[in-house]
Coordinates of C-alpha atoms in Angstrom, one line a residue:
Chain A
M1 CA 91.8 124.0 122.1
R2 CA 91.5 120.3 120.9
P3 CA 94.4 117.8 120.6
A4 CA 94.4 117.7 116.9
L5 CA 94.9 121.4 116.3
R6 CA 97.7 122.1 118.8
P7 CA 101.2 122.4 117.5
V8 CA 103.8 120.0 117.8
P9 CA 106.1 121.5 120.2
D10 CA 103.2 121.8 122.4
L11 CA 102.0 118.3 121.9
S12 CA 105.4 116.9 122.7
R13 CA 105.3 118.6 126.2
A14 CA 101.7 117.5 126.8
L15 CA 102.8 114.2 125.7
A16 CA 106.0 113.9 127.2
N17 CA 104.5 115.2 130.8
G18 CA 101.4 113.2 130.6
E19 CA 98.9 115.5 130.5
L20 CA 97.8 113.4 126.7
S21 CA 98.3 110.3 125.7
A22 CA 99.4 109.4 122.1
A23 CA 96.4 107.0 121.8
A24 CA 93.7 109.8 122.7
L25 CA 95.9 112.5 120.4
L26 CA 95.4 109.7 117.5
D27 CA 91.9 109.3 118.3
D28 CA 91.1 113.2 118.0
C29 CA 93.0 112.7 114.6
L30 CA 91.3 110.0 113.2
D31 CA 87.8 111.8 114.1
R32 CA 88.7 114.9 112.4
I33 CA 89.3 112.9 109.1
G34 CA 86.1 111.0 109.6
T35 CA 84.2 114.0 110.1
L36 CA 85.6 116.2 107.5
D37 CA 87.3 114.0 105.0
G38 CA 84.1 113.2 102.9
V39 CA 84.3 116.9 101.9
L40 CA 87.9 117.9 102.0
N41 CA 89.2 115.0 100.1
A42 CA 92.7 114.6 101.3
M43 CA 93.7 111.5 102.2
I44 CA 94.3 108.4 99.9
H45 CA 95.1 106.1 102.5
V46 CA 94.4 106.0 106.3
D47 CA 96.0 103.2 108.4
E48 CA 93.8 103.0 111.5
K49 CA 95.7 99.7 112.8
G50 CA 99.1 100.5 112.1
A51 CA 98.8 103.9 113.6
R52 CA 97.2 102.9 117.0
R53 CA 100.0 100.2 117.4
A54 CA 102.7 103.0 117.0
A55 CA 100.6 105.1 119.3
L56 CA 100.4 102.3 121.9
A57 CA 104.0 101.9 121.8
A58 CA 104.9 105.6 122.3
D59 CA 102.5 105.3 125.2
R60 CA 104.5 102.4 126.7
R61 CA 107.8 104.4 126.5
F62 CA 106.2 107.5 127.7
A63 CA 104.9 105.1 130.9
N64 CA 108.9 104.1 130.6
G65 CA 110.1 107.3 131.1
A66 CA 112.1 106.6 127.9
P67 CA 110.4 108.7 125.1
R68 CA 112.6 108.9 121.8
G69 CA 112.2 112.5 121.1
P70 CA 109.9 115.6 120.2
L71 CA 108.4 113.5 117.5
D72 CA 107.5 110.8 119.5
G73 CA 104.0 109.7 119.5
I74 CA 102.9 112.3 116.9
P75 CA 101.0 111.6 114.2
V76 CA 102.2 112.0 110.8
I77 CA 100.7 112.1 107.4
L78 CA 102.9 111.5 104.0
K79 CA 102.4 112.6 100.4
D80 CA 101.6 109.5 98.6
N81 CA 104.5 109.2 96.4
I82 CA 106.7 108.9 99.9
A83 CA 106.8 104.7 100.2
A84 CA 105.5 103.7 103.5
A85 CA 106.2 99.7 104.1
G86 CA 102.9 97.7 103.7
L87 CA 100.8 100.8 102.5
P88 CA 99.5 101.3 99.0
L89 CA 101.4 103.9 96.9
T90 CA 99.5 105.2 94.4
C91 CA 101.3 108.5 93.5
G92 CA 97.6 109.8 93.0
S93 CA 97.5 108.0 89.9
R94 CA 95.7 105.0 88.2
I95 CA 99.0 103.5 87.1
L96 CA 100.7 102.0 90.1
G97 CA 97.0 99.9 90.4
D98 CA 97.4 98.4 94.1
Y99 CA 101.1 98.4 94.0
V100 CA 102.6 98.5 98.2
P101 CA 106.1 99.1 98.5
P102 CA 108.0 96.5 100.7
R103 CA 110.4 99.0 102.2
D104 CA 109.9 102.4 103.7
A105 CA 111.5 105.3 102.1
A106 CA 114.5 106.6 104.0
V107 CA 112.4 109.7 105.3
T108 CA 109.7 107.4 106.4
A109 CA 112.1 105.0 108.6
R110 CA 113.6 107.9 110.0
L111 CA 110.4 109.0 111.3
R112 CA 109.5 105.9 112.9
A113 CA 113.0 105.6 114.0
A114 CA 111.9 109.0 115.8
G115 CA 108.6 107.4 117.3
A116 CA 106.3 109.5 114.9
V117 CA 102.9 107.6 114.4
I118 CA 102.4 107.3 110.7
L119 CA 98.8 107.4 109.9
G120 CA 98.2 107.1 106.2
K121 CA 99.0 108.7 102.7
A122 CA 98.1 112.3 101.4
N123 CA 96.4 113.2 98.2
L124 CA 98.3 115.1 95.4
D125 CA 98.3 116.1 91.8
E126 CA 99.4 112.8 90.0
F127 CA 103.1 112.0 90.2
G128 CA 103.4 115.6 91.8
M129 CA 102.4 117.5 88.5
G130 CA 100.5 120.1 89.5
S131 CA 100.0 123.2 91.4
S132 CA 96.0 122.7 92.6
N133 CA 95.9 119.0 93.7
E134 CA 93.0 118.9 90.8
H135 CA 94.9 116.4 89.1
S136 CA 94.6 113.3 91.3
A137 CA 93.1 109.8 90.1
F138 CA 91.3 110.1 93.6
G139 CA 90.0 113.3 92.9
A140 CA 90.3 116.7 93.7
A141 CA 91.3 118.0 97.5
R142 CA 89.7 121.0 98.8
N143 CA 90.8 124.0 100.9
P144 CA 89.5 123.8 104.4
H145 CA 89.2 127.9 104.4
D146 CA 87.0 127.8 101.5
P147 CA 85.9 123.9 100.0
S148 CA 85.1 125.8 96.7
H149 CA 88.2 126.7 96.3
V150 CA 91.7 124.5 95.5
P151 CA 94.1 123.7 98.3
G152 CA 97.1 124.2 96.0
G153 CA 99.3 121.8 95.0
S154 CA 101.1 119.2 94.2
S155 CA 101.1 118.7 98.0
G156 CA 97.6 119.5 98.3
G157 CA 96.9 116.6 100.7
S158 CA 99.2 117.1 103.2
C159 CA 98.9 120.8 103.8
V160 CA 94.9 120.5 103.9
A161 CA 95.7 117.7 106.7
V162 CA 97.7 120.1 108.8
A163 CA 95.6 122.8 108.5
A164 CA 92.2 120.7 108.8
G165 CA 93.6 118.9 112.0
Y166 CA 94.0 115.2 110.4
A167 CA 97.5 115.6 112.1
P168 CA 100.1 118.0 113.6
L169 CA 102.5 117.0 110.9
A170 CA 103.0 116.0 107.2
F171 CA 105.6 115.8 104.4
G172 CA 105.3 116.7 100.8
T173 CA 107.6 116.9 98.2
D174 CA 108.3 120.1 96.5
T175 CA 109.8 120.2 93.0
G176 CA 108.4 123.7 91.7
G177 CA 107.1 124.9 94.5
S178 CA 104.5 122.0 95.5
V179 CA 104.9 122.4 99.4
R180 CA 105.0 126.3 99.5
L181 CA 102.3 126.9 97.6
P182 CA 99.5 124.6 99.3
A183 CA 100.9 125.4 102.5
S184 CA 100.3 129.1 101.7
W185 CA 97.4 128.9 100.4
C186 CA 96.3 126.4 103.7
G187 CA 97.7 128.6 105.9
V188 CA 100.3 126.4 107.4
V189 CA 103.8 126.2 107.2
G190 CA 105.9 124.7 104.3
F191 CA 109.8 124.0 104.1
K192 CA 111.7 123.0 101.3
P193 CA 115.0 121.9 102.3
T194 CA 118.4 122.8 100.2
Y195 CA 118.4 120.1 97.4
G196 CA 120.2 117.1 99.1
R197 CA 119.7 117.5 102.9
V198 CA 116.6 115.1 102.6
S199 CA 117.2 111.7 101.1
R200 CA 115.2 110.6 97.9
S201 CA 115.6 107.2 98.5
G202 CA 111.8 106.1 98.4
L203 CA 110.2 108.9 96.8
V204 CA 109.0 107.9 93.5
A205 CA 110.7 110.7 91.3
F206 CA 109.3 113.3 89.3
A207 CA 112.4 115.6 88.4
S208 CA 115.4 114.2 90.1
S209 CA 117.6 117.6 90.5
L210 CA 114.7 119.1 92.0
D211 CA 112.7 116.9 93.9
Q212 CA 112.9 117.7 97.6
I213 CA 110.7 116.3 100.5
G214 CA 110.0 118.9 102.9
P215 CA 107.8 119.5 106.2
V216 CA 104.2 121.0 106.7
A217 CA 103.2 122.2 110.3
R218 CA 101.1 124.4 112.1
T219 CA 104.3 126.5 113.2
V220 CA 107.8 127.2 111.9
E221 CA 109.2 125.1 115.1
G222 CA 107.2 122.1 114.4
A223 CA 108.6 122.2 110.6
A224 CA 112.1 122.9 112.3
L225 CA 111.7 119.6 114.5
A226 CA 110.4 117.8 111.5
F227 CA 113.4 118.7 109.4
A228 CA 116.1 117.8 111.9
A229 CA 114.2 114.5 112.0
V230 CA 114.8 113.5 108.8
R231 CA 117.7 115.3 107.5
G232 CA 121.1 113.8 107.0
H233 CA 123.1 112.2 104.4
D234 CA 121.9 108.7 103.5
P235 CA 123.9 106.4 101.4
S236 CA 121.5 105.0 99.5
D237 CA 121.0 108.5 97.6
A238 CA 123.5 109.6 95.5
T239 CA 122.5 113.2 95.7
S240 CA 122.4 113.3 99.2
L241 CA 124.8 115.8 101.1
P242 CA 125.8 115.8 104.8
D243 CA 124.9 118.5 107.0
P244 CA 127.0 121.6 106.8
P245 CA 129.0 122.5 109.7
G246 CA 127.6 124.9 112.1
E247 CA 123.7 124.5 111.0
K248 CA 121.7 125.2 113.8
D249 CA 118.0 124.5 113.8
A250 CA 115.6 127.1 114.6
A251 CA 114.2 125.2 117.5
R252 CA 117.5 126.1 119.6
N253 CA 116.7 130.2 119.1
R254 CA 113.7 130.3 121.0
G255 CA 113.6 133.5 123.0
R256 CA 116.2 135.3 121.1
K257 CA 115.6 138.5 118.2
P258 CA 117.6 136.3 115.8
V259 CA 116.6 138.4 113.0
R260 CA 118.3 141.7 114.6
G261 CA 121.0 143.3 112.0
M262 CA 120.0 140.6 109.5
R263 CA 120.0 141.9 106.0
V264 CA 116.8 140.8 104.2
G265 CA 116.3 141.5 100.3
V266 CA 112.8 141.7 99.1
I267 CA 112.6 140.4 95.7
R268 CA 110.7 143.7 94.1
G269 CA 109.7 142.0 90.6
F270 CA 107.6 139.6 92.9
L271 CA 105.8 142.3 94.5
G272 CA 104.4 144.1 91.1
A273 CA 102.9 143.4 87.5
G274 CA 100.9 140.2 87.9
V275 CA 100.6 140.1 91.5
D276 CA 97.4 140.8 93.1
A277 CA 97.4 143.9 95.0
A278 CA 96.2 142.7 97.9
V279 CA 98.7 140.0 98.4
I280 CA 101.0 142.7 97.9
T281 CA 100.0 144.6 101.0
R282 CA 100.1 141.5 103.2
A283 CA 104.0 141.0 101.6
E284 CA 104.9 144.5 102.4
K285 CA 103.2 144.2 106.3
A286 CA 105.1 141.2 106.8
I287 CA 108.3 142.8 105.6
A288 CA 107.4 145.6 108.0
A289 CA 107.2 143.0 110.8
L290 CA 110.5 141.8 109.9
A291 CA 111.9 145.3 109.9
R292 CA 110.4 145.9 113.4
A293 CA 111.9 142.7 114.7
G294 CA 115.3 144.5 113.6
A295 CA 116.2 143.2 110.4
T296 CA 117.4 146.1 107.5
V297 CA 115.4 145.7 104.2
H298 CA 116.6 146.8 100.8
D299 CA 115.4 145.8 97.3
V300 CA 117.2 143.4 95.3
E301 CA 116.9 141.9 91.5
L302 CA 116.6 138.5 89.9
P303 CA 117.1 139.5 86.2
H304 CA 116.9 135.8 84.8
A305 CA 113.9 135.3 86.8
R306 CA 111.5 135.7 84.4
Y307 CA 113.2 132.9 82.4
A308 CA 112.4 130.6 85.1
I309 CA 109.1 129.2 84.4
A310 CA 110.1 128.1 80.8
A311 CA 113.4 126.6 82.1
Y312 CA 111.8 124.7 84.8
Y313 CA 108.8 123.4 82.7
V314 CA 111.3 122.2 79.7
I315 CA 114.1 120.7 82.7
A316 CA 111.1 119.4 85.0
S317 CA 109.2 117.3 81.8
A318 CA 112.5 116.2 80.2
E319 CA 113.6 114.4 83.7
A320 CA 109.5 113.2 84.1
S321 CA 109.7 111.9 80.8
S322 CA 112.8 109.8 81.9
N323 CA 111.7 108.9 85.2
L324 CA 108.1 107.6 84.3
A325 CA 109.6 105.7 81.7
R326 CA 109.6 102.9 84.2
F327 CA 106.0 102.4 84.2
D328 CA 105.0 100.0 81.5
G329 CA 103.1 97.1 83.4
V330 CA 105.9 94.6 83.8
R331 CA 107.1 95.1 87.4
Y332 CA 104.5 96.6 89.0
G333 CA 101.1 98.2 88.9
R334 CA 98.8 98.4 86.4
R335 CA 98.8 96.2 83.2
A336 CA 96.9 96.4 80.2
E337 CA 94.7 93.5 79.6
D338 CA 95.4 91.1 76.7
P339 CA 98.1 92.6 75.0
A340 CA 99.0 91.9 71.2
S341 CA 102.5 92.7 71.6
L342 CA 105.0 93.9 74.2
E343 CA 104.7 97.6 72.2
D344 CA 100.6 97.2 72.9
L345 CA 101.8 96.3 76.1
Y346 CA 103.7 99.4 77.1
V347 CA 101.4 101.6 75.0
R348 CA 98.0 101.0 76.1
T349 CA 99.3 100.5 80.1
R350 CA 100.9 104.0 80.0
T351 CA 97.8 105.1 78.1
E352 CA 95.4 103.9 80.2
G353 CA 97.2 104.6 83.5
F354 CA 98.2 108.3 83.1
G355 CA 96.2 111.4 83.8
A356 CA 96.2 113.8 81.2
E357 CA 98.4 116.4 82.7
V358 CA 101.2 113.5 83.2
R359 CA 100.7 112.8 79.4
R360 CA 101.2 116.2 78.5
R361 CA 104.0 116.4 80.5
I362 CA 105.8 113.4 79.1
L363 CA 105.2 114.6 76.0
L364 CA 106.5 118.0 76.4
G365 CA 110.0 116.3 78.0
T366 CA 110.2 113.7 75.6
F367 CA 109.9 116.6 72.9
A368 CA 112.3 118.6 75.0
L369 CA 114.9 115.6 74.6
S370 CA 114.7 114.3 71.2
A371 CA 117.3 114.3 68.8
G372 CA 117.3 118.0 66.8
Y373 CA 115.6 119.6 69.6
A374 CA 117.5 118.8 72.9
P375 CA 120.6 121.7 72.3
E376 CA 117.7 124.1 71.9
Y377 CA 115.5 123.3 74.5
Y378 CA 117.1 121.2 77.3
G379 CA 120.4 122.5 76.5
R380 CA 119.1 126.4 76.6
A381 CA 116.9 125.4 79.7
S382 CA 120.1 124.4 81.5
R383 CA 122.2 127.3 80.8
V384 CA 119.2 129.5 81.8
R385 CA 119.2 127.5 85.1
D386 CA 123.0 128.5 85.4
L387 CA 122.2 132.1 85.4
I388 CA 119.8 132.1 87.8
R389 CA 121.9 130.7 90.1
R390 CA 124.2 133.0 89.2
D391 CA 121.3 135.8 90.2
F392 CA 121.1 134.4 93.6
D393 CA 124.7 134.4 94.5
D394 CA 124.6 138.0 93.2
A395 CA 121.9 138.9 95.7
F396 CA 123.1 137.0 98.5
A397 CA 126.5 139.0 98.5
G398 CA 124.5 141.7 100.0
A399 CA 121.6 140.1 101.7
D400 CA 121.5 137.2 104.7
V401 CA 117.3 135.8 103.0
L402 CA 115.3 137.0 100.7
V403 CA 111.8 137.3 100.5
S404 CA 108.7 137.2 98.1
P405 CA 105.2 136.3 98.3
V406 CA 104.6 132.8 97.4
A407 CA 102.0 133.0 94.6
P408 CA 100.6 135.9 92.7
T409 CA 97.3 135.1 93.8
P410 CA 95.2 133.1 96.9
A411 CA 94.0 129.9 96.1
F412 CA 91.4 129.8 93.0
P413 CA 88.3 128.5 92.5
L414 CA 88.0 124.4 91.8
G415 CA 87.9 124.2 87.9
E416 CA 88.9 127.8 87.1
R417 CA 92.6 126.7 85.5
V418 CA 92.7 123.1 85.2
S419 CA 91.6 123.2 81.2
D420 CA 94.3 126.0 80.4
P421 CA 97.4 124.0 81.4
L422 CA 99.9 127.3 80.5
S423 CA 97.6 129.4 83.0
M424 CA 98.1 126.9 86.1
Y425 CA 102.2 127.0 85.2
L426 CA 102.2 130.8 85.9
T427 CA 101.1 130.3 89.2
D428 CA 104.4 129.1 90.1
A429 CA 106.6 132.0 88.8
M430 CA 107.7 132.8 92.3
T431 CA 108.7 129.5 93.8
I432 CA 110.3 128.3 90.8
P433 CA 113.7 130.0 91.0
A434 CA 114.6 128.6 94.3
S435 CA 113.6 125.1 92.9
L436 CA 116.3 125.3 90.1
A437 CA 118.9 127.1 92.6
G438 CA 118.2 124.2 94.9
L439 CA 118.2 126.9 97.8
P440 CA 116.0 126.2 101.1
A441 CA 112.8 128.1 101.0
A442 CA 109.7 128.0 103.0
S443 CA 106.3 129.4 103.3
V444 CA 105.1 131.3 106.3
P445 CA 101.2 132.4 106.8
M446 CA 101.4 136.1 106.8
G447 CA 97.5 136.7 106.8
A448 CA 94.5 136.2 104.3
V449 CA 93.1 137.6 101.1
G450 CA 88.9 137.7 101.3
G451 CA 89.4 134.9 103.7
L452 CA 91.6 132.9 101.8
P453 CA 95.1 132.5 103.7
V454 CA 98.4 133.3 101.8
G455 CA 102.4 133.1 102.7
L456 CA 105.7 135.3 102.5
Q457 CA 108.5 133.0 101.4
I458 CA 111.8 133.3 102.8
L459 CA 114.5 132.1 100.8
G460 CA 118.3 131.4 102.3
P461 CA 121.7 130.3 100.4
A462 CA 122.4 126.9 99.9
G463 CA 123.0 125.0 103.5
R464 CA 121.1 127.9 105.6
D465 CA 118.2 126.1 106.2
G466 CA 118.4 127.0 109.5
R467 CA 118.7 130.8 109.1
V468 CA 115.5 130.7 106.8
L469 CA 113.5 129.1 109.6
R470 CA 114.7 131.6 112.1
V471 CA 113.9 134.2 110.3
G472 CA 110.2 132.2 109.5
A473 CA 110.3 132.1 113.5
A474 CA 110.8 135.6 113.8
L475 CA 107.8 136.6 111.0
E476 CA 105.7 134.1 113.4
A477 CA 106.5 135.9 116.7
E478 CA 105.5 139.2 115.1
L479 CA 102.2 138.2 113.2
G480 CA 101.1 135.9 115.7
P481 CA 99.5 132.6 115.0
A482 CA 97.9 131.7 111.9
A483 CA 93.7 131.4 112.6
P484 CA 92.5 127.5 112.0
P485 CA 90.0 127.5 109.1
A486 CA 86.6 127.8 110.3
L487 CA 85.4 124.9 108.4
T488 CA 82.0 126.2 108.0
G489 CA 80.1 123.6 105.4
A490 CA 82.9 121.3 105.7
S491 CA 81.1 118.9 108.2
S492 CA 79.8 116.3 106.7
Chain B
M1 CA 103.6 125.6 65.6
V2 CA 104.0 121.7 66.3
H3 CA 102.6 119.8 63.6
P4 CA 100.2 116.7 65.0
D5 CA 102.6 114.6 63.0
E6 CA 105.7 115.5 65.2
V7 CA 103.5 114.8 68.0
R8 CA 102.9 111.5 66.8
H9 CA 106.3 110.8 66.5
V10 CA 107.1 112.1 69.6
A11 CA 104.5 109.9 71.3
R12 CA 105.7 107.0 69.9
L13 CA 109.0 107.6 71.3
A14 CA 107.0 108.2 74.9
R15 CA 104.8 104.9 74.2
L16 CA 101.5 106.7 74.5
A17 CA 98.7 106.5 72.2
L18 CA 96.6 109.7 71.1
T19 CA 93.7 109.7 69.1
P20 CA 93.4 112.0 65.9
A21 CA 91.5 114.3 68.0
E22 CA 93.9 114.0 71.1
A23 CA 97.0 114.7 68.7
E24 CA 95.2 117.7 67.1
E25 CA 94.7 119.4 71.1
A26 CA 98.1 117.9 72.0
A27 CA 99.5 120.0 69.3
G28 CA 98.0 123.1 70.1
Q29 CA 98.5 123.0 73.8
L30 CA 102.3 121.7 73.3
G31 CA 102.4 124.6 70.7
R32 CA 101.3 127.3 73.0
I33 CA 103.7 126.1 75.5
L34 CA 106.3 125.9 73.4
E35 CA 105.6 129.5 72.4
Y36 CA 106.1 130.5 75.7
V37 CA 109.4 128.6 76.1
E38 CA 110.7 130.5 73.2
L39 CA 111.2 133.3 75.5
L40 CA 114.6 131.5 76.3
R41 CA 115.8 132.6 73.2
E42 CA 116.4 136.2 74.7
V43 CA 119.1 134.8 76.6
E44 CA 122.0 135.7 74.7
D45 CA 124.3 132.9 73.9
D46 CA 127.6 134.7 75.3
D47 CA 125.5 135.5 78.4
A48 CA 125.7 132.0 79.5
A49 CA 129.2 131.2 78.0
A50 CA 131.4 133.0 80.9
P51 CA 131.8 130.5 83.7
G52 CA 130.6 132.2 87.2
P53 CA 131.7 131.2 90.6
G54 CA 131.0 127.9 91.8
S55 CA 130.3 126.5 87.6
S56 CA 132.1 123.9 87.3
S57 CA 134.6 123.0 84.1
A58 CA 135.0 124.5 80.7
A59 CA 132.7 126.4 78.0
S60 CA 131.9 123.3 76.4
A61 CA 130.4 122.0 79.8
P62 CA 126.9 119.8 79.7
P63 CA 124.5 121.4 82.1
A64 CA 125.8 121.9 85.6
A65 CA 124.2 119.8 88.0
V66 CA 122.8 121.1 91.4
A67 CA 125.0 118.7 93.4
P68 CA 128.4 119.3 93.9
P69 CA 130.7 117.8 91.0
A70 CA 132.4 114.7 92.4
A71 CA 129.9 113.0 94.7
P72 CA 131.7 110.8 97.1
L73 CA 131.9 107.0 95.9
R74 CA 131.3 104.5 98.5
P75 CA 133.5 101.3 98.8
D76 CA 132.5 98.2 96.3
E77 CA 130.6 96.0 98.5
P78 CA 127.1 94.3 98.2
G79 CA 124.7 96.1 100.4
E80 CA 121.4 95.2 101.4
V81 CA 119.1 93.8 98.3
L82 CA 115.6 93.3 97.4
T83 CA 115.2 89.4 97.7
R84 CA 113.5 87.7 94.8
E85 CA 110.1 87.2 96.7
E86 CA 109.9 91.4 97.3
A87 CA 110.9 91.8 93.6
L88 CA 108.2 89.9 92.5
A89 CA 105.6 90.2 94.8
P90 CA 104.0 93.1 93.1
A91 CA 104.3 91.8 89.5
P92 CA 101.4 91.8 87.3
R93 CA 102.4 88.4 85.4
T94 CA 104.9 86.0 86.8
D95 CA 106.0 82.5 86.7
G96 CA 107.4 82.8 90.7
E97 CA 111.0 83.4 89.3
T98 CA 110.6 85.8 86.4
F99 CA 108.7 88.8 85.1
L100 CA 106.5 87.4 81.8
V101 CA 105.8 89.9 79.1
P102 CA 104.5 89.2 75.3
P103 CA 106.9 87.3 73.1
V104 CA 109.5 89.8 71.6
L105 CA 110.6 87.8 69.0
D106 CA 108.5 85.8 66.4
G107 CA 105.2 87.7 66.3
G108 CA 106.6 90.4 68.7
D109 CA 106.2 94.1 67.8
R110 CA 108.6 94.6 64.6
S111 CA 107.4 98.3 63.6

């Protein structure tokens, strides 16, 4: 198998024992990007020079017998809402102009300290708002399993990149499902940590009470290694949490049967009406695989989950309307030409700079927070959020993890939903509840429907990220590795 | 369900411009989304009134945050800051010391 398609743990071993050099691995990744990205459009910026420097430094460390750890020499791609010093930061928008951040995000700094080779920035729905990567000022990204279909979003570019072998590892952000959904639709592993376990410092905020940075990899072990490299308290993020005591990561549980005796709760409401029958079949097969591995399975209910989408779109849009107020043409980014007044500067900069979906959500969020409406919309949505959190507490009283499909269908064709915002929002029905409750959640490949990958969602109680990853690893072991995309017709 | 005038008011608050056609379209789209959000009315008020396990403070509490209620504070000491150069480097209009904006007084915005 060519280096660019090998999983992270495999590459770490190969780099450590001298079988492969970081420079050669990087070359293979750059070759993949050059061959495929003309069609897949997953990359906004590729930093070949910086990456080569980092790979060279890694090779020197390997030659001296002093590698930094499992991510040393590993190429990593970052969603383009995560800051990397010296690289353009666009958030998939026109409004940031040619902004270049002076500092790394906390996650970026930790990755560099681990020796990772930062390869470039991935395409995304603008400011993280979208489920298909069609709302980008840089054009839609395409699904490597079928380029006439969407890859999912908003972290579409990151998941395409890993699936297509641009890098063995990427990072995305997940606010309502934006790592889990594209991961499931691209046939790779995506993980959203417990809210607070990965620093948001240097991540351009969309919805501050929901955003989380998470890894995308070909295997659960790769995602676990990536999570271990970036997690932990960061004093520059006031919502950052220390690692809970006794948390073990999946990497340390190879060879055991970690799900024996584990109670798996199936969110039965997510395997019924509105979900593709073929998706349900794949989910039931995956659940049966967990049972074969020794888990006990029972059904659970989340009585208030039916209100989750509505609550989420109010809360996320409200927070976004506040967070995006900073884009006004004054301190950074694009600025309207010849403004007649300060008001004109603000209005034209923002109207010209933001895409349609972002403007729509800013309007919705502003409406939900405006005088007279705030208690009705934002207040009520927040109370519903508490009820959903309580539903999960009740479910976890009798279960160690919960499972469901990630999405009601596999990836849809490009253009199918982009003009109907509400139908796009319904894609997130199954991922949103865990976001509202701040719970750790993974998407693990569970096969394909009509040639398009689908994933199983695994959720855990807050702080039990290691447990979620262990169950994911067990599922992966039972089902076997996901097939990489054939990429017929995707080569330019 | 949402009148274009309401949309124009909200757009002003958000510092976004809408053409009349866009205001109509936004009113329609927002209306459909808000109709959907009406679903939240089904949740009884007393359903939410009783505090559950892990929820903080009294019945009149503001919406609960996801992070623990009492986040620890750091010592009140200055840390690393952006230099003036770093802060001004991305500025679209600067005199080298400050960010430049159109005049706010005397001929500036009065609306």
